[in-house]
mmCIF file of C-alpha atoms in Angstrom:
data_model
loop_
_atom_site.group_PDB
_atom_site.id
_atom_site.type_symbol
_atom_site.label_atom_id
_atom_site.label_comp_id
_atom_site.label_asym_id
_atom_site.label_seq_id
_atom_site.Cartn_x
_atom_site.Cartn_y
_atom_site.Cartn_z
ATOM 1 C CA UNK A 1 205.306 263.599 257.083
ATOM 2 C CA UNK A 2 202.505 261.115 257.479
ATOM 3 C CA UNK A 3 203.228 258.600 260.251
ATOM 4 C CA UNK A 4 201.652 256.138 262.631
ATOM 5 C CA UNK A 5 202.552 256.109 266.324
ATOM 6 C CA UNK A 6 201.408 255.102 269.773
ATOM 7 C CA UNK A 7 201.702 256.813 273.151
ATOM 8 C CA UNK A 8 200.491 253.905 275.256
ATOM 9 C CA UNK A 9 200.744 250.171 274.842
ATOM 10 C CA UNK A 10 197.869 247.948 273.805
ATOM 11 C CA UNK A 11 196.017 246.443 270.842
ATOM 12 C CA UNK A 12 196.637 248.219 267.528
ATOM 13 C CA UNK A 13 192.995 249.251 267.072
ATOM 14 C CA UNK A 14 193.050 250.970 270.461
ATOM 15 C CA UNK A 15 196.426 252.721 270.525
ATOM 16 C CA UNK A 16 197.719 253.412 267.011
ATOM 17 C CA UNK A 17 197.321 256.974 265.809
ATOM 18 C CA UNK A 18 197.802 258.368 262.303
ATOM 19 C CA UNK A 19 198.766 261.917 261.491
ATOM 20 C CA UNK A 20 201.497 264.387 260.657
ATOM 21 C CA UNK A 21 204.865 264.492 262.408
ATOM 22 C CA UNK A 22 207.941 266.570 261.524
ATOM 23 C CA UNK A 23 210.286 265.008 258.966
ATOM 24 C CA UNK A 24 213.342 263.524 260.701
ATOM 25 C CA UNK A 25 216.747 265.058 260.108
ATOM 26 C CA UNK A 26 219.677 262.653 259.878
ATOM 27 C CA UNK A 27 222.294 263.202 262.547
ATOM 28 C CA UNK A 28 226.009 262.434 262.289
ATOM 29 C CA UNK A 29 226.510 258.958 260.821
ATOM 30 C CA UNK A 30 222.831 258.652 259.871
ATOM 31 C CA UNK A 31 220.882 258.471 256.650
ATOM 32 C CA UNK A 32 217.277 259.477 256.054
ATOM 33 C CA UNK A 33 215.253 256.946 254.095
ATOM 34 C CA UNK A 34 212.090 257.746 252.167
ATOM 35 C CA UNK A 35 210.147 254.623 253.109
ATOM 36 C CA UNK A 36 208.402 252.808 250.258
ATOM 37 C CA UNK A 37 207.424 249.685 252.252
ATOM 38 C CA UNK A 38 207.399 249.307 256.044
ATOM 39 C CA UNK A 39 207.739 245.802 257.429
ATOM 40 C CA UNK A 40 206.149 244.714 260.711
ATOM 41 C CA UNK A 41 207.573 241.759 262.559
ATOM 42 C CA UNK A 42 206.589 239.951 265.775
ATOM 43 C CA UNK A 43 208.982 242.036 267.881
ATOM 44 C CA UNK A 44 207.233 245.225 266.775
ATOM 45 C CA UNK A 45 203.808 243.993 267.824
ATOM 46 C CA UNK A 46 205.157 242.583 271.088
ATOM 47 C CA UNK A 47 206.682 245.961 272.013
ATOM 48 C CA UNK A 48 203.429 247.750 271.184
ATOM 49 C CA UNK A 49 201.401 245.355 273.328
ATOM 50 C CA UNK A 50 203.856 245.483 276.274
ATOM 51 C CA UNK A 51 204.745 241.812 276.003
ATOM 52 C CA UNK A 52 206.344 240.390 279.191
ATOM 53 C CA UNK A 53 205.426 243.560 281.076
ATOM 54 C CA UNK A 54 207.800 245.881 279.239
ATOM 55 C CA UNK A 55 207.051 249.561 279.742
ATOM 56 C CA UNK A 56 206.830 252.304 277.133
ATOM 57 C CA UNK A 57 210.460 253.022 276.238
ATOM 58 C CA UNK A 58 209.660 256.553 274.988
ATOM 59 C CA UNK A 59 206.643 258.866 275.349
ATOM 60 C CA UNK A 60 205.817 258.375 271.634
ATOM 61 C CA UNK A 61 206.868 255.417 269.472
ATOM 62 C CA UNK A 62 206.697 255.273 265.689
ATOM 63 C CA UNK A 63 206.658 251.474 265.304
ATOM 64 C CA UNK A 64 208.304 248.977 262.940
ATOM 65 C CA UNK A 65 211.977 248.234 262.631
ATOM 66 C CA UNK A 66 212.206 247.091 259.010
ATOM 67 C CA UNK A 67 211.629 248.804 255.649
ATOM 68 C CA UNK A 68 212.705 249.351 252.091
ATOM 69 C CA UNK A 69 213.184 252.737 250.514
ATOM 70 C CA UNK A 70 215.550 255.286 249.052
ATOM 71 C CA UNK A 71 218.118 257.370 250.900
ATOM 72 C CA UNK A 72 217.209 261.013 250.323
ATOM 73 C CA UNK A 73 219.494 262.775 252.827
ATOM 74 C CA UNK A 74 222.634 262.003 254.818
ATOM 75 C CA UNK A 75 224.129 263.365 258.004
ATOM 76 C CA UNK A 76 227.701 264.388 258.669
ATOM 77 C CA UNK A 77 230.277 261.612 258.258
ATOM 78 C CA UNK A 78 228.175 259.774 255.628
ATOM 79 C CA UNK A 79 229.227 259.622 251.982
ATOM 80 C CA UNK A 80 226.903 261.950 250.030
ATOM 81 C CA UNK A 81 226.953 259.434 247.150
ATOM 82 C CA UNK A 82 224.506 257.337 249.198
ATOM 83 C CA UNK A 83 221.717 259.799 248.320
ATOM 84 C CA UNK A 84 219.454 258.043 245.796
ATOM 85 C CA UNK A 85 220.538 254.536 246.871
ATOM 86 C CA UNK A 86 217.817 251.883 247.246
ATOM 87 C CA UNK A 87 218.146 250.190 250.635
ATOM 88 C CA UNK A 88 216.555 247.765 253.035
ATOM 89 C CA UNK A 89 216.491 248.883 256.659
ATOM 90 C CA UNK A 90 216.581 246.860 259.854
ATOM 91 C CA UNK A 91 216.561 247.803 263.529
ATOM 92 C CA UNK A 92 215.116 251.279 262.961
ATOM 93 C CA UNK A 93 212.991 251.149 266.114
ATOM 94 C CA UNK A 94 215.401 249.046 268.159
ATOM 95 C CA UNK A 95 216.500 251.250 271.078
ATOM 96 C CA UNK A 96 215.113 254.286 269.234
ATOM 97 C CA UNK A 97 211.703 255.993 269.312
ATOM 98 C CA UNK A 98 211.274 256.381 265.544
ATOM 99 C CA UNK A 99 210.699 253.350 263.350
ATOM 100 C CA UNK A 100 209.565 252.868 259.766
ATOM 101 C CA UNK A 101 205.761 253.284 259.998
ATOM 102 C CA UNK A 102 206.222 256.715 258.437
ATOM 103 C CA UNK A 103 207.092 258.367 255.161
ATOM 104 C CA UNK A 104 210.673 258.915 256.388
ATOM 105 C CA UNK A 105 212.979 257.413 258.967
ATOM 106 C CA UNK A 106 216.521 258.355 260.017
ATOM 107 C CA UNK A 107 218.832 255.502 261.009
ATOM 108 C CA UNK A 108 222.547 254.852 261.460
ATOM 109 C CA UNK A 109 224.028 254.397 257.997
ATOM 110 C CA UNK A 110 225.013 250.780 258.603
ATOM 111 C CA UNK A 111 221.344 249.849 259.244
ATOM 112 C CA UNK A 112 220.473 250.902 255.666
ATOM 113 C CA UNK A 113 221.841 248.152 253.413
ATOM 114 C CA UNK A 114 221.991 248.476 249.606
ATOM 115 C CA UNK A 115 219.064 246.706 247.928
ATOM 116 C CA UNK A 116 219.916 245.330 244.465
ATOM 117 C CA UNK A 117 217.668 246.539 241.649
ATOM 118 C CA UNK A 118 216.413 243.037 240.845
ATOM 119 C CA UNK A 119 214.883 242.658 244.337
ATOM 120 C CA UNK A 120 211.496 244.184 245.170
ATOM 121 C CA UNK A 121 210.816 246.683 247.929
ATOM 122 C CA UNK A 122 208.408 244.139 249.452
ATOM 123 C CA UNK A 123 211.254 241.630 249.734
ATOM 124 C CA UNK A 124 213.602 244.285 251.121
ATOM 125 C CA UNK A 125 211.126 245.239 253.846
ATOM 126 C CA UNK A 126 210.766 241.585 254.835
ATOM 127 C CA UNK A 127 214.491 240.887 255.299
ATOM 128 C CA UNK A 128 214.822 242.385 258.786
ATOM 129 C CA UNK A 129 216.079 239.913 261.367
ATOM 130 C CA UNK A 130 216.646 237.083 258.846
ATOM 131 C CA UNK A 131 218.624 239.423 256.599
ATOM 132 C CA UNK A 132 221.071 240.769 259.149
ATOM 133 C CA UNK A 133 223.009 237.518 258.914
ATOM 134 C CA UNK A 134 223.455 237.930 255.133
ATOM 135 C CA UNK A 135 227.117 238.612 254.318
ATOM 136 C CA UNK A 136 227.514 242.119 252.905
#
């Protein structure tokens, strides 16, 4: 899959790389989302820049925590009927090395929330932190 990542912290122009990485495989309780729109938020850029002296949490980080897309695979313990579901994703790169700046991301199923058909992928990818307080 095509993805963006960094292996050291710093300004985007200096540290972001673009290339091919293996497609993720969803583990137990996870779904794989084919990302249509990746959302960047201030927390993502702060982590990349090492804000407040934070260190690299993993040797390679695919950034961005938020996205919209379509579930195309599920892991064990996830209802197979979720395949094909439009979703918005939050927290993908929170405490995990692989975020949404890629063609695919695998996240715990509860971090992939159904996105109603009348809402755009752009809106879904922008929900992130504000959207996690929406009653579901």
